[in-house]
Structure formats: structure tokens, C-alpha cells
Amino acid sequence: MFPARIEHYARPRTVAEALAALSRCEPGEAIFLAGGQSAMQAIKSRMLRPQALVDLQAVAELKGITLTGGALTIGAMTRYADIARDARLGGAFGALTDAASHVGDRQVRNRGTIGGSVCWNYVAACTPTAVLATGGRMNLGATSGATRSLAADDFLLGPLETARQDDELLLSVSWDAPAARTGSAYAKWGLVTDALPVIGVGVSVTQDASGKCVQARVALAGLAGGAQRGPAAEVLLMGSAGDAATIDAAFAALAAEADTHSDLSADADYRRQLIQSLGREVAQRAFDRARA
Amino acid sequence: MAATPQDMLGARLPRKEDLRLVTGTGKYLADILLPGMLHAVFVRSEYAHARIRGIDTSEALALHGVVAVYTGIDFKDTVKPMPQPVVQPNLPARYPTFWPLAIDKVKHHGEPVALVIARDKYVAVDAAELVVVDYEELTPVLDPERALEDGSPLVHEEDGSNEIFAMTLTGGLTEEEQQRNADAVERIFQGADIVVKERFRVHRTGITPMEPRGVLCDWNDADGLTAWITTQRPHIDRLALIDLLDIPGEQVRVIAPRDQGGGFGVKAPFYRENLAIAYAARALKRPVRWIESRYESLMNVGQERDQVNYLEVAARKDGKLLALRNRGVADNGVGTTGVYWGFVMPFLGAVEMPNAYTWEAGDVRLRVATTNKASLTPSRAFGHFPTRFAIERAVDMVARRVGMEPSALRRMNLVPSLPYTSVTNEYYDSGDFLRVWDNLMAQVDLPAFRAEQAAARAAGRYLGIGFGCGVELSGVASELLVPMENQPGYGAATVRLDPRGKVLVFGGDAPGGQGHETTTAQVVASLFGIQASDVVVTTGDTGTTPFGSGSIGARAGSYFVSAVAEACGELKDKITRILAHDLQIEASVQHFEFKNGEVVYLGDRSKRKSFRDAVERIIMFPINMPEGEVGGLEYTAFFEAAKPMICFNADCCIVEVNVDTGDFEIRRWVTSEDVGTVINPNIVDGQMHGAIVQGLSNAMFEEFVYDERGQQMSADFEHYKLATAADVPDIEITYATTPCPHTPLGTRGIGEGRPSSVPGALTNAVCDALAPFGIEIAELPLRPNLVWRKLREARGEG
């Protein structure tokens, strides 16, 4: 585990400095280093051979959790541990704390970041799935000074692939103020405690005053295609009362149509079982939080 | 709470090693730096089985900072090939011939093909990428049963067969005698009320020490070779280097660093990498170091188990076990590992198959096949993890068939008194299996559990209880170790007294974190009546320690401390002889007490001398000595018990299974142990915790996986899953000890075989929970996915 030669290393203190450092590199030859929990392994094993590293750890403006009138912004360099222990993030944002609480181990949670995780977009990862389930938006800044905002659905393209361009830096992930009676949850199953998800399920629901489900987002982790929405479950949850029978039917439908695969951790049929059993538990928790 | 010296045996002393280990001041192999040291990287095969058409090292050699690049052919006429007697068991087998690097053909994914030596590790890795190997891929041999069929591709073509080893433990020396015994077994099966017959499969799993392998070799023409190796057996490694490199014995010194991050068997073989590095250091006359990466480690070592056992058990309907018949097929992997070659582990596993039960007869046979996988390497519970799983599961199946509690059936069939010789001719020296068992059952209220289980089932919840037990080696006697590994079993220790009253102990074994410094110090302190802090233990340096076969097979608590005790006894004799002379009394050692730093004459307690003064007088002032005595206080003792020795343990596990998902939770794990006299309960508890966690992790999580081309898919910890603390239950360790009558202190060696009874107990508990579904599981790993599939099949959904 000895990296190939890295020609340049920059440790900017501001976003402007970070983008300037990036602009000095050939496109695609620099790698932003966030928490380093995935990228450093890839670099040390020479799967990645960057010419330059732009280390974002000293960029204070990329860190922090802001709640303004219910709208949430999480800086890209905010650590899992900070998200996990933020007592304000229940209810509509419960999926985010659920996911952040069980990424890796303590060491990983104290180094790894939300931005690093969504930009890496590993094939089986909790954070992209939780962000997708809750409908987060990715706010990007480019070396040209331009900024843009992308929905998670448009940002997460597939395993290790995102819509971020080589000249862009993820600044933050943000959420509009959630509607009243919104709840979300996330859970995963792995062979050992806090392992990467064999299957992970994130659910966000909104109920109207009568208890009818008027918004439902379901996302899955652990499929070969990476984090993805589960529309088969969403359509059944929509308009329902969030009752157990509907939830069962929704995740049975999702499990039936999910493109599961067999690997060292579980076979394709068992992944379907996990989608059902985890989905049931997670959706129930999301509705409970919506009602709370 | 300061223990007095006399309480030292059995005191819960904190480990002497721990302060440096937990404060980051331990000194491991990678902490040893020599001036001018070069760094080595191996280029490893990308294929499981391929012919090497050519290797181009020119670009690698041209890279600035590269000192040398070796390929297999460089070794062919310069080092002796393995096998050589020192690294070859005394068992008849088809030993493949091999050199440090592959020549002509690669035989497993990860096999070393070239060796790059450079000024630093970065350059070495860069250069390794520039070595171009031209391969012609061949069909890999991956299934051991198919490997034994006619027409299978061959791993080692010159052998003409993939069967590296086969044996029968049916009894008898000739085929006729063996057939007679097999016929007798068959007659028992014919007349038996119950026959259980099952194919038991245990996957490839083993052990992953925290510190991987490594070696640092230094050569100079005056002194020869000094090799620092992460090893459990420095004296064996030294002999191997002498013989294979053809260096005179006085010119080779091997040092196992004092701190090693675990061995568990992985650091017991003699590895081809070590030979290559020693060769390079001699050729270059520069220190050369190789530190294994985790990726290399997971691809090359720690892989064990991997066996199919076709087991039949004959029993009476009252639960009495009558006979066992087993046909084992083990996957040896490539077999290019010195000392063990792979098959030595399944060999011992077959020997240990009868476990603690009485059988009238047994017909146990084993075939071992070479495949294009990494060689089996020893991994704690040496060899018998698969056979123990099979027998413990089969015993439960018999109990279910005859309608008995598995625990009652076990007790009924336990060997009632010792010594005893098993049907595979394994000698069990001492202990009290029934007392250990009864102690276990006293921890578990079985009727209450059955009532709770019934109530839970009525509510749709599935609880289960499982049992298992294990006879384990306590050290390895010469009687077993000479035929098995061509090495002696005795323990050796030098005890040197210091004129200032301190004690230095030297042992030739090389521990990897077991706490030998502490346990040895406690033994010495208790015998001399001094404090454990007055004792310093040095291990692992062939330049300063007496010959030892290594830290293997639970030798410390059995053989090594016994040698220490005997050496202390000799020195106490001498001290008291001279003290009696000085005091002008007629007395010998039994008339004196060594206590609280003093040597006291029991006939008149005013006649006493401080330990320090008594020692200093003999070492520094050897005048006015008794007739025939000379000065000095140092003694080397060799301890060998007349017969092999054992320890014994029993496990009980309670689980709850979720019958929708197949998930199961271990709610309780309780044990009963006969470890003989306990030197330090903290250390014994720790050994048991570690071994049981390993057994659970092996049974549920860990698995080395090869794809259909023989590519290793589990070479990182994302895929080779280890249990974490959160994945294992609290473990309740209880003791029912019988002091071993064959060791001076009554101690037994522990820890080596301990993981092996775990998978049976766990799986028995899961199957007990699922008894309403009639589910019997005969394969590992035991994972929710498997349990779920069995449930679906049982419900007719599969």
C-alpha cells in the first residue's frame, strides 16, 4: 500500500483557495481529499493515481450544519460524527442521522465526511442513499466562479460516478424546509456490525392532516447499480395511511422488481428478503417520525 | 492489591507487556531500522494456474533506485529446493519441489514470481509494476474432490497426481489388518439401531494476525546472516536457513522480535519469502527488509479448514455411541509451505476426530488434494476445526434421532476416566471430563430453558440451546511432533540468576502477545519467593536462548513453564546446599523456604539470608565452598513429559432465531474449562475469549473465496469479514480444573485448539431452535442467508 508518485499537494484554507488550487491542475488530474476514508485507500492501492491532492480538511467554510427556518444545509466537509450527534436532526432528517451513526467505525465516523461520501458514491454506501431518500440537493462551485445546484437524483449517476465535473467542488448538501408531518429513516443490514450495506433502505414520507401519505421517497443501497430510488414502493405508499399492510405490500413489490445480485455477502433472493424486512422496519419508523 | 510472592501462582497480575503495547512503545519488526537497509517487494502471480512464457525485468532494473530484480531461475542453482528434511514432516507424501519464486509455472493467485529490491518501498513498488510477466493461462484445479478424479489437470505435473497425502486411521499396519478393522466397524454399523450419515462441509477460513509477516536480513562476511523474522519458531527457521542456503551453522542467527502482533499458527511455517530475502541480503551484502501488506497476507497465509467430511455414526437407541466412519477430503491448496505443506493440519484433524467420546471402533480415512489455491497454513485449532464441527453436529443428530437431550447424550458418552487412548490412537493423559461437563450444566438451568423455549415457540419466537466440547493438545510431545514435523517437543528454558537478586529467563520459543513474560515471571517469582517485577524474560533469539521448537500447540503452559520450574528447582537446590554449608547445618532444599525475598531455614527461622545475598555469594564470592561445588547460578532445563498431554473444555450457547429473516442472536455463551493449575486467570480468560471469538468469527463471517478462475476475491477486510466486539456476546468463562499430574506445577497448555468446539455448539443451538422445522445444518459458514434458505426449503418455498 504505497501510492504512486503524487506531484502536488495543496492544503487550502478557503473555498476560493481550493478552487484556485484545482484550476492550477490539468483537468481530472487532481483529487480533492475530504475525510480520506475511501480515497486514501484507493490511492494507496494505486487504483487512483492522482497528480495532485487538494486537501480540504482546513477549509472551515465547508464545515457545519445550519438550520434556517427548517431548511437544512450541511457543509460538504462535515463529519459523520457531527451529523450523527446533532440533536436537531430528527423527524424529516432522521434518515441522515440513522445513516451517519453507523458508517464504518468510530474512527471512520470521526474522519469521513458527507461530501466525500456522496462524491465517491460507492456501490454500497449509506450516505448517498440517505441523501437520495430525503431529497437532498448538491451545491457545487466551479473554478470559473459559477455555481449550480443538482438534485441527488441527478447527481448520483451510478457506482463511483456523479454529475460533478472535474472543475467543480461540492460545497454543501441542502434540503428545503420539510413539510409538516414529514419523517425519514434509514437502516442497513450487513454481516458484521456497521459493515457496508448488503442492503440499505432509506424512506422519507409526508402525511397530510388526515394521515394520508402525500409524499414518499424510497431509496436502496446494496444493488449493483448503486444508490437508487424505489418507485415501486413509492407509488404504493403514496395516498395510503402508512398502515402495516400497505407498507408490506410496498416493499414486497419493490423486492419483487429490484435487480438484486449474488455476491460474497448474500445471494440475490436473500437481498430481496432484506429489502422486504428492512423496508418494513424503516418505513414504519419514517411514518412514526412523521406522526411524532 | 499487591500479591505476595507465594500467591503469585494464580494471581490476576496485570500483564508486564501491556504498558508498552498500549502506549505505542512496543518494538515490532517494522520498528527495526538498519543503516543502508533496502526494501523488497514481491511481484505476485495474477493467475491461479499459468505457464510463465517469459519475464522481462529490464524496465524495472532501469528505474532509478532499483538495486536488484530476481526471478525464479536466479535461485535454481543457488539455494536448495524445498523439500529438505528440516522443513519436511516425517509423513509419506508427494512433496512438491519448489524454490522461493515460481519457475516455469505459477500455481496460485498471489504466488511470488519476482523480487524487486530498491532503496525505498515506493521505488520498489514502482519497479514491481514494471516487471512484465508473459503468462499462458491454464485450467485451474479448484475443487478438491474433482482434483482427485482421473483426468483432472495437475497442480504439480511431475507428481502425476493431485493427491498429496492420504492416510487411514482405521488401525493396523497392513492393508489386511486395516480391512479387518474396517470390516469390524462395518459389522457394528450393520447391527446398530441408529445410523446418522451426513456430508459436512467447512469453508476456507482461518486467522489474520494483526501484524502480517515480515523479515529483515543482514549479512556481513565476518558474522554471516542475522535474520529478524516475524515467527513463532526462530530455531526452526535458523535450521532451515542453514540448510537451504548452505551456510555454516555458526553464521546464522534468527531473532523473533519481542513484540509480535499475533501468530496463531500463521507464523509457524518456513516461508519461501524469508528464504528469498536472506538470499538477497547475502548476495547484495546489504540489509534487506520485506514487510508483507495486508493484501498479500490475505492472499497467501492464514487459510485453513476447507474440508468435506462424509461422516457416519452408529449408535444404540439408548444413546450409546458405537462407531464412527469418516471419509475426509481436504483442500490442501498448492502445498508449497515449508514444515506443514498443508496436509499436516487435516492429518491432525483426522486424528482428533473422535473427540472426548468413547467409541468401540472407528474407521477414519483422509485424502488431501492439491489445488491452485494458497497453501493451507496453520491457524489456531490446528486441523480439527472441520472434523470437530462434523462430530459435534453428528452427536446432536443422534440425540434428535433417539429423542434424548444432546447434553445428556454427551455426558453418557464422555470418556469416564483417564488416561484413555482414542480409536484413532490419540492419548488423553489426564483430567476429569465428567466434572467439567457437570460444571457446565450447573451454569445452565436446562429444564428452565426448555420451559422458556416452549413458551417462546407458542408466541412465535424460536430459542435454541447448543453444546459442544473439545479435547485439545496441551503442548505437543516429541512422540507426536517428531513423526508429524520432524522436530522435538520438549520445552527448554535457561534461568540465570543475577548477582543483584534478579532473574533472567531465556526461552527459544517466540510468543506473539500471549503474555509469556507475565506468566513466566509469576512462575519464577512463586518458586523463588520474589516479585514478578524482579524477573525478565527473553524469548526468540537463537543467539541467546536454548533450542525450542517454537510457540506452537499450547507449549507455553505445558512445556516451557515446566522447564522454567525445573531449572528454578535445580538452582534452589544449589542455593540451599551452599547456604546449609555456610550456616553449618545439615539440611537440603526441603528444609528451606523461599519467601518474601528471603531464604529461611525451617528448622530455625532465625537462620535466614536474603535471596539477593544468597545469590550474590554464590555468583560473586565463590570461596569457602562446599566440597565439589563451584560458583555461578545458571541452569538450562529440558522438560519432556512421557506422554502427550491434553486440556478439555465444554461450551453452551443459547440463540434466538428470527424465522422470517434467518438472523440469529447469541443470547448467552457459557463455558467450562479444565486448564490445569492457573498461573494468571486474566491471561487464561483472555485466551478463552480470543479463541471463542475466533471460532465465532470463523463460523459466521470469515471466508476466503476464490472465483471460478481461481482469483482470490477476499484479499481485503471489506470482503474478508472479521467479528467486531459488537458482533459477539459476553462470554462467561467458568473453571473445573484438574491439575495435570505430568507437569511440575500441574499446569496445562491452553488456547491452541480452543476455537474448534465453537462452530458445533453454535450450529447445534441454531438447529435446536429450528427443530420444529426439522432443519439440520451441515455446512459452514453459518449465516442468516443460509438459515433463511433452509427455512424456505423446510416450508416448501425453496
GROMACS .gro file of N, CA and C in nm, chain B residues 253-324:
model
  216
  545ARG      N    1   2.194  -1.645   1.270
  545ARG     CA    2   2.123  -1.611   1.392
  545ARG      C    3   1.985  -1.559   1.351
  546VAL      N    4   1.883  -1.614   1.414
  546VAL     CA    5   1.746  -1.568   1.386
  546VAL      C    6   1.689  -1.506   1.512
  547ILE      N    7   1.626  -1.391   1.496
  547ILE     CA    8   1.567  -1.321   1.610
  547ILE      C    9   1.420  -1.293   1.580
  548ALA      N   10   1.334  -1.347   1.663
  548ALA     CA   11   1.193  -1.307   1.656
  548ALA      C   12   1.178  -1.184   1.745
  549PRO      N   13   1.131  -1.073   1.690
  549PRO     CA   14   1.117  -0.953   1.774
  549PRO      C   15   1.036  -0.984   1.900
  550ARG      N   16   1.069  -0.915   2.009
  550ARG     CA   17   0.999  -0.940   2.135
  550ARG      C   18   0.850  -0.916   2.118
  551ASP      N   19   0.814  -0.813   2.045
  551ASP     CA   20   0.672  -0.783   2.023
  551ASP      C   21   0.632  -0.830   1.884
  552GLN      N   22   0.534  -0.916   1.882
  552GLN     CA   23   0.478  -0.962   1.755
  552GLN      C   24   0.327  -0.953   1.766
  553GLY      N   25   0.266  -0.905   1.659
  553GLY     CA   26   0.121  -0.887   1.660
  553GLY      C   27   0.048  -1.014   1.626
  554GLY      N   28   0.068  -1.114   1.708
  554GLY     CA   29  -0.007  -1.238   1.692
  554GLY      C   30   0.059  -1.334   1.595
  555GLY      N   31   0.038  -1.462   1.622
  555GLY     CA   32   0.089  -1.566   1.533
  555GLY      C   33  -0.023  -1.662   1.498
  556PHE      N   34  -0.075  -1.727   1.601
  556PHE     CA   35  -0.191  -1.817   1.587
  556PHE      C   36  -0.165  -1.931   1.490
  557GLY      N   37  -0.040  -1.957   1.458
  557GLY     CA   38  -0.007  -2.063   1.362
  557GLY      C   39   0.046  -2.009   1.231
  558VAL      N   40   0.000  -1.890   1.193
  558VAL     CA   41   0.042  -1.834   1.063
  558VAL      C   42   0.194  -1.813   1.059
  559LYS      N   43   0.254  -1.785   1.173
  559LYS     CA   44   0.398  -1.758   1.174
  559LYS      C   45   0.480  -1.881   1.214
  560ALA      N   46   0.419  -1.998   1.200
  560ALA     CA   47   0.491  -2.122   1.231
  560ALA      C   48   0.560  -2.185   1.111
  561PRO      N   49   0.507  -2.176   0.989
  561PRO     CA   50   0.576  -2.238   0.875
  561PRO      C   51   0.707  -2.166   0.841
  562PHE      N   52   0.788  -2.234   0.760
  562PHE     CA   53   0.902  -2.166   0.700
  562PHE      C   54   0.861  -2.124   0.559
  563TYR      N   55   0.867  -1.995   0.535
  563TYR     CA   56   0.813  -1.940   0.410
  563TYR      C   57   0.921  -1.912   0.308
  564ARG      N   58   0.880  -1.929   0.183
  564ARG     CA   59   0.974  -1.907   0.073
  564ARG      C   60   1.018  -1.761   0.065
  565GLU      N   61   0.932  -1.668   0.108
  565GLU     CA   62   0.971  -1.527   0.106
  565GLU      C   63   1.093  -1.502   0.194
  566ASN      N   64   1.095  -1.568   0.311
  566ASN     CA   65   1.207  -1.548   0.403
  566ASN      C   66   1.338  -1.594   0.340
  567LEU      N   67   1.330  -1.705   0.271
  567LEU     CA   68   1.449  -1.759   0.205
  567LEU      C   69   1.496  -1.663   0.096
  568ALA      N   70   1.403  -1.609   0.022
  568ALA     CA   71   1.440  -1.516  -0.086
  568ALA      C   72   1.509  -1.391  -0.030
  569ILE      N   73   1.457  -1.339   0.079
  569ILE     CA   74   1.515  -1.217   0.136
  569ILE      C   75   1.654  -1.246   0.194
  570ALA      N   76   1.669  -1.361   0.259
  570ALA     CA   77   1.801  -1.396   0.313
  570ALA      C   78   1.901  -1.411   0.200
  571TYR      N   79   1.857  -1.472   0.094
  571TYR     CA   80   1.945  -1.488  -0.023
  571TYR      C   81   1.986  -1.351  -0.076
  572ALA      N   82   1.890  -1.262  -0.087
  572ALA     CA   83   1.919  -1.129  -0.144
  572ALA      C   84   2.016  -1.052  -0.055
  573ALA      N   85   1.997  -1.062   0.077
  573ALA     CA   86   2.087  -0.990   0.169
  573ALA      C   87   2.230  -1.042   0.154
  574ARG      N   88   2.241  -1.174   0.139
  574ARG     CA   89   2.375  -1.231   0.123
  574ARG      C   90   2.436  -1.190  -0.011
  575ALA      N   91   2.355  -1.191  -0.115
  575ALA     CA   92   2.407  -1.157  -0.247
  575ALA      C   93   2.448  -1.010  -0.255
  576LEU      N   94   2.368  -0.924  -0.190
  576LEU     CA   95   2.391  -0.780  -0.202
  576LEU      C   96   2.479  -0.726  -0.090
  577LYS      N   97   2.500  -0.806   0.013
  577LYS     CA   98   2.574  -0.763   0.133
  577LYS      C   99   2.517  -0.632   0.190
  578ARG      N  100   2.386  -0.624   0.187
  578ARG     CA  101   2.317  -0.509   0.244
  578ARG      C  102   2.197  -0.563   0.322
  579PRO      N  103   2.154  -0.491   0.425
  579PRO     CA  104   2.030  -0.534   0.492
  579PRO      C  105   1.912  -0.520   0.397
  580VAL      N  106   1.827  -0.620   0.395
  580VAL     CA  107   1.709  -0.618   0.307
  580VAL      C  108   1.587  -0.650   0.392
  581ARG      N  109   1.484  -0.570   0.373
  581ARG     CA  110   1.364  -0.590   0.453
  581ARG      C  111   1.242  -0.611   0.364
  582TRP      N  112   1.158  -0.704   0.405
  582TRP     CA  113   1.027  -0.722   0.341
  582TRP      C  114   0.920  -0.718   0.449
  583ILE      N  115   0.824  -0.630   0.431
  583ILE     CA  116   0.708  -0.623   0.521
  583ILE      C  117   0.586  -0.654   0.436
  584GLU      N  118   0.516  -0.756   0.475
  584GLU     CA  119   0.402  -0.801   0.397
  584GLU      C  120   0.286  -0.702   0.407
  585SER      N  121   0.219  -0.679   0.296
  585SER     CA  122   0.098  -0.597   0.300
  585SER      C  123  -0.020  -0.684   0.342
  586ARG      N  124  -0.127  -0.620   0.386
  586ARG     CA  125  -0.246  -0.696   0.425
  586ARG      C  126  -0.301  -0.774   0.307
  587TYR      N  127  -0.294  -0.711   0.191
  587TYR     CA  128  -0.342  -0.774   0.068
  587TYR      C  129  -0.266  -0.904   0.043
  588GLU      N  130  -0.132  -0.896   0.052
  588GLU     CA  131  -0.051  -1.017   0.033
  588GLU      C  132  -0.082  -1.120   0.139
  589SER      N  133  -0.100  -1.073   0.260
  589SER     CA  134  -0.122  -1.165   0.371
  589SER      C  135  -0.252  -1.242   0.351
  590LEU      N  136  -0.358  -1.171   0.317
  590LEU     CA  137  -0.486  -1.238   0.299
  590LEU      C  138  -0.483  -1.332   0.178
  591MET      N  139  -0.394  -1.305   0.084
  591MET     CA  140  -0.387  -1.393  -0.034
  591MET      C  141  -0.300  -1.516  -0.012
  592ASN      N  142  -0.214  -1.511   0.087
  592ASN     CA  143  -0.113  -1.617   0.097
  592ASN      C  144  -0.116  -1.699   0.225
  593VAL      N  145  -0.159  -1.642   0.334
  593VAL     CA  146  -0.148  -1.715   0.461
  593VAL      C  147  -0.277  -1.704   0.542
  594GLY      N  148  -0.285  -1.789   0.641
  594GLY     CA  149  -0.400  -1.786   0.733
  594GLY      C  150  -0.519  -1.861   0.681
  595GLN      N  151  -0.502  -1.928   0.567
  595GLN     CA  152  -0.614  -2.001   0.508
  595GLN      C  153  -0.607  -2.146   0.556
  596GLU      N  154  -0.713  -2.190   0.619
  596GLU     CA  155  -0.716  -2.327   0.671
  596GLU      C  156  -0.858  -2.381   0.659
  597ARG      N  157  -0.887  -2.491   0.735
  597ARG     CA  158  -1.017  -2.560   0.730
  597ARG      C  159  -1.037  -2.616   0.589
  598ASP      N  160  -1.143  -2.582   0.520
  598ASP     CA  161  -1.165  -2.617   0.379
  598ASP      C  162  -1.163  -2.768   0.358
  599GLN      N  163  -1.269  -2.830   0.400
  599GLN     CA  164  -1.270  -2.976   0.404
  599GLN      C  165  -1.413  -3.028   0.396
  600VAL      N  166  -1.425  -3.144   0.335
  600VAL     CA  167  -1.551  -3.216   0.334
  600VAL      C  168  -1.532  -3.343   0.415
  601ASN      N  169  -1.626  -3.373   0.502
  601ASN     CA  170  -1.621  -3.499   0.576
  601ASN      C  171  -1.752  -3.574   0.556
  602TYR      N  172  -1.739  -3.694   0.500
  602TYR     CA  173  -1.854  -3.783   0.487
  602TYR      C  174  -1.853  -3.871   0.612
  603LEU      N  175  -1.934  -3.833   0.707
  603LEU     CA  176  -1.928  -3.896   0.840
  603LEU      C  177  -2.051  -3.982   0.863
  604GLU      N  178  -2.026  -4.101   0.914
  604GLU     CA  179  -2.135  -4.188   0.959
  604GLU      C  180  -2.111  -4.221   1.106
  605VAL      N  181  -2.217  -4.219   1.182
  605VAL     CA  182  -2.209  -4.253   1.324
  605VAL      C  183  -2.312  -4.363   1.351
  606ALA      N  184  -2.267  -4.468   1.416
  606ALA     CA  185  -2.357  -4.576   1.458
  606ALA      C  186  -2.383  -4.562   1.608
  607ALA      N  187  -2.509  -4.580   1.647
  607ALA     CA  188  -2.543  -4.563   1.789
  607ALA      C  189  -2.654  -4.661   1.827
  608ARG      N  190  -2.662  -4.684   1.958
  608ARG     CA  191  -2.773  -4.763   2.009
  608ARG      C  192  -2.890  -4.671   2.037
  609LYS      N  193  -3.011  -4.728   2.049
  609LYS     CA  194  -3.126  -4.639   2.067
  609LYS      C  195  -3.131  -4.578   2.207
  610ASP      N  196  -3.049  -4.631   2.300
  610ASP     CA  197  -3.039  -4.565   2.431
  610ASP      C  198  -2.940  -4.449   2.430
  611GLY      N  199  -2.884  -4.421   2.312
  611GLY     CA  200  -2.794  -4.306   2.302
  611GLY      C  201  -2.647  -4.340   2.306
  612LYS      N  202  -2.612  -4.465   2.328
  612LYS     CA  203  -2.470  -4.501   2.334
  612LYS      C  204  -2.409  -4.495   2.194
  613LEU      N  205  -2.302  -4.416   2.181
  613LEU     CA  206  -2.232  -4.409   2.053
  613LEU      C  207  -2.148  -4.535   2.036
  614LEU      N  208  -2.149  -4.592   1.917
  614LEU     CA  209  -2.080  -4.718   1.895
  614LEU      C  210  -1.957  -4.703   1.805
  615ALA      N  211  -1.977  -4.647   1.690
  615ALA     CA  212  -1.865  -4.642   1.596
  615ALA      C  213  -1.880  -4.521   1.506
  616LEU      N  214  -1.765  -4.474   1.456
  616LEU     CA  215  -1.769  -4.367   1.357
  616LEU      C  216  -1.689  -4.411   1.235
   0.00000   0.00000   0.00000
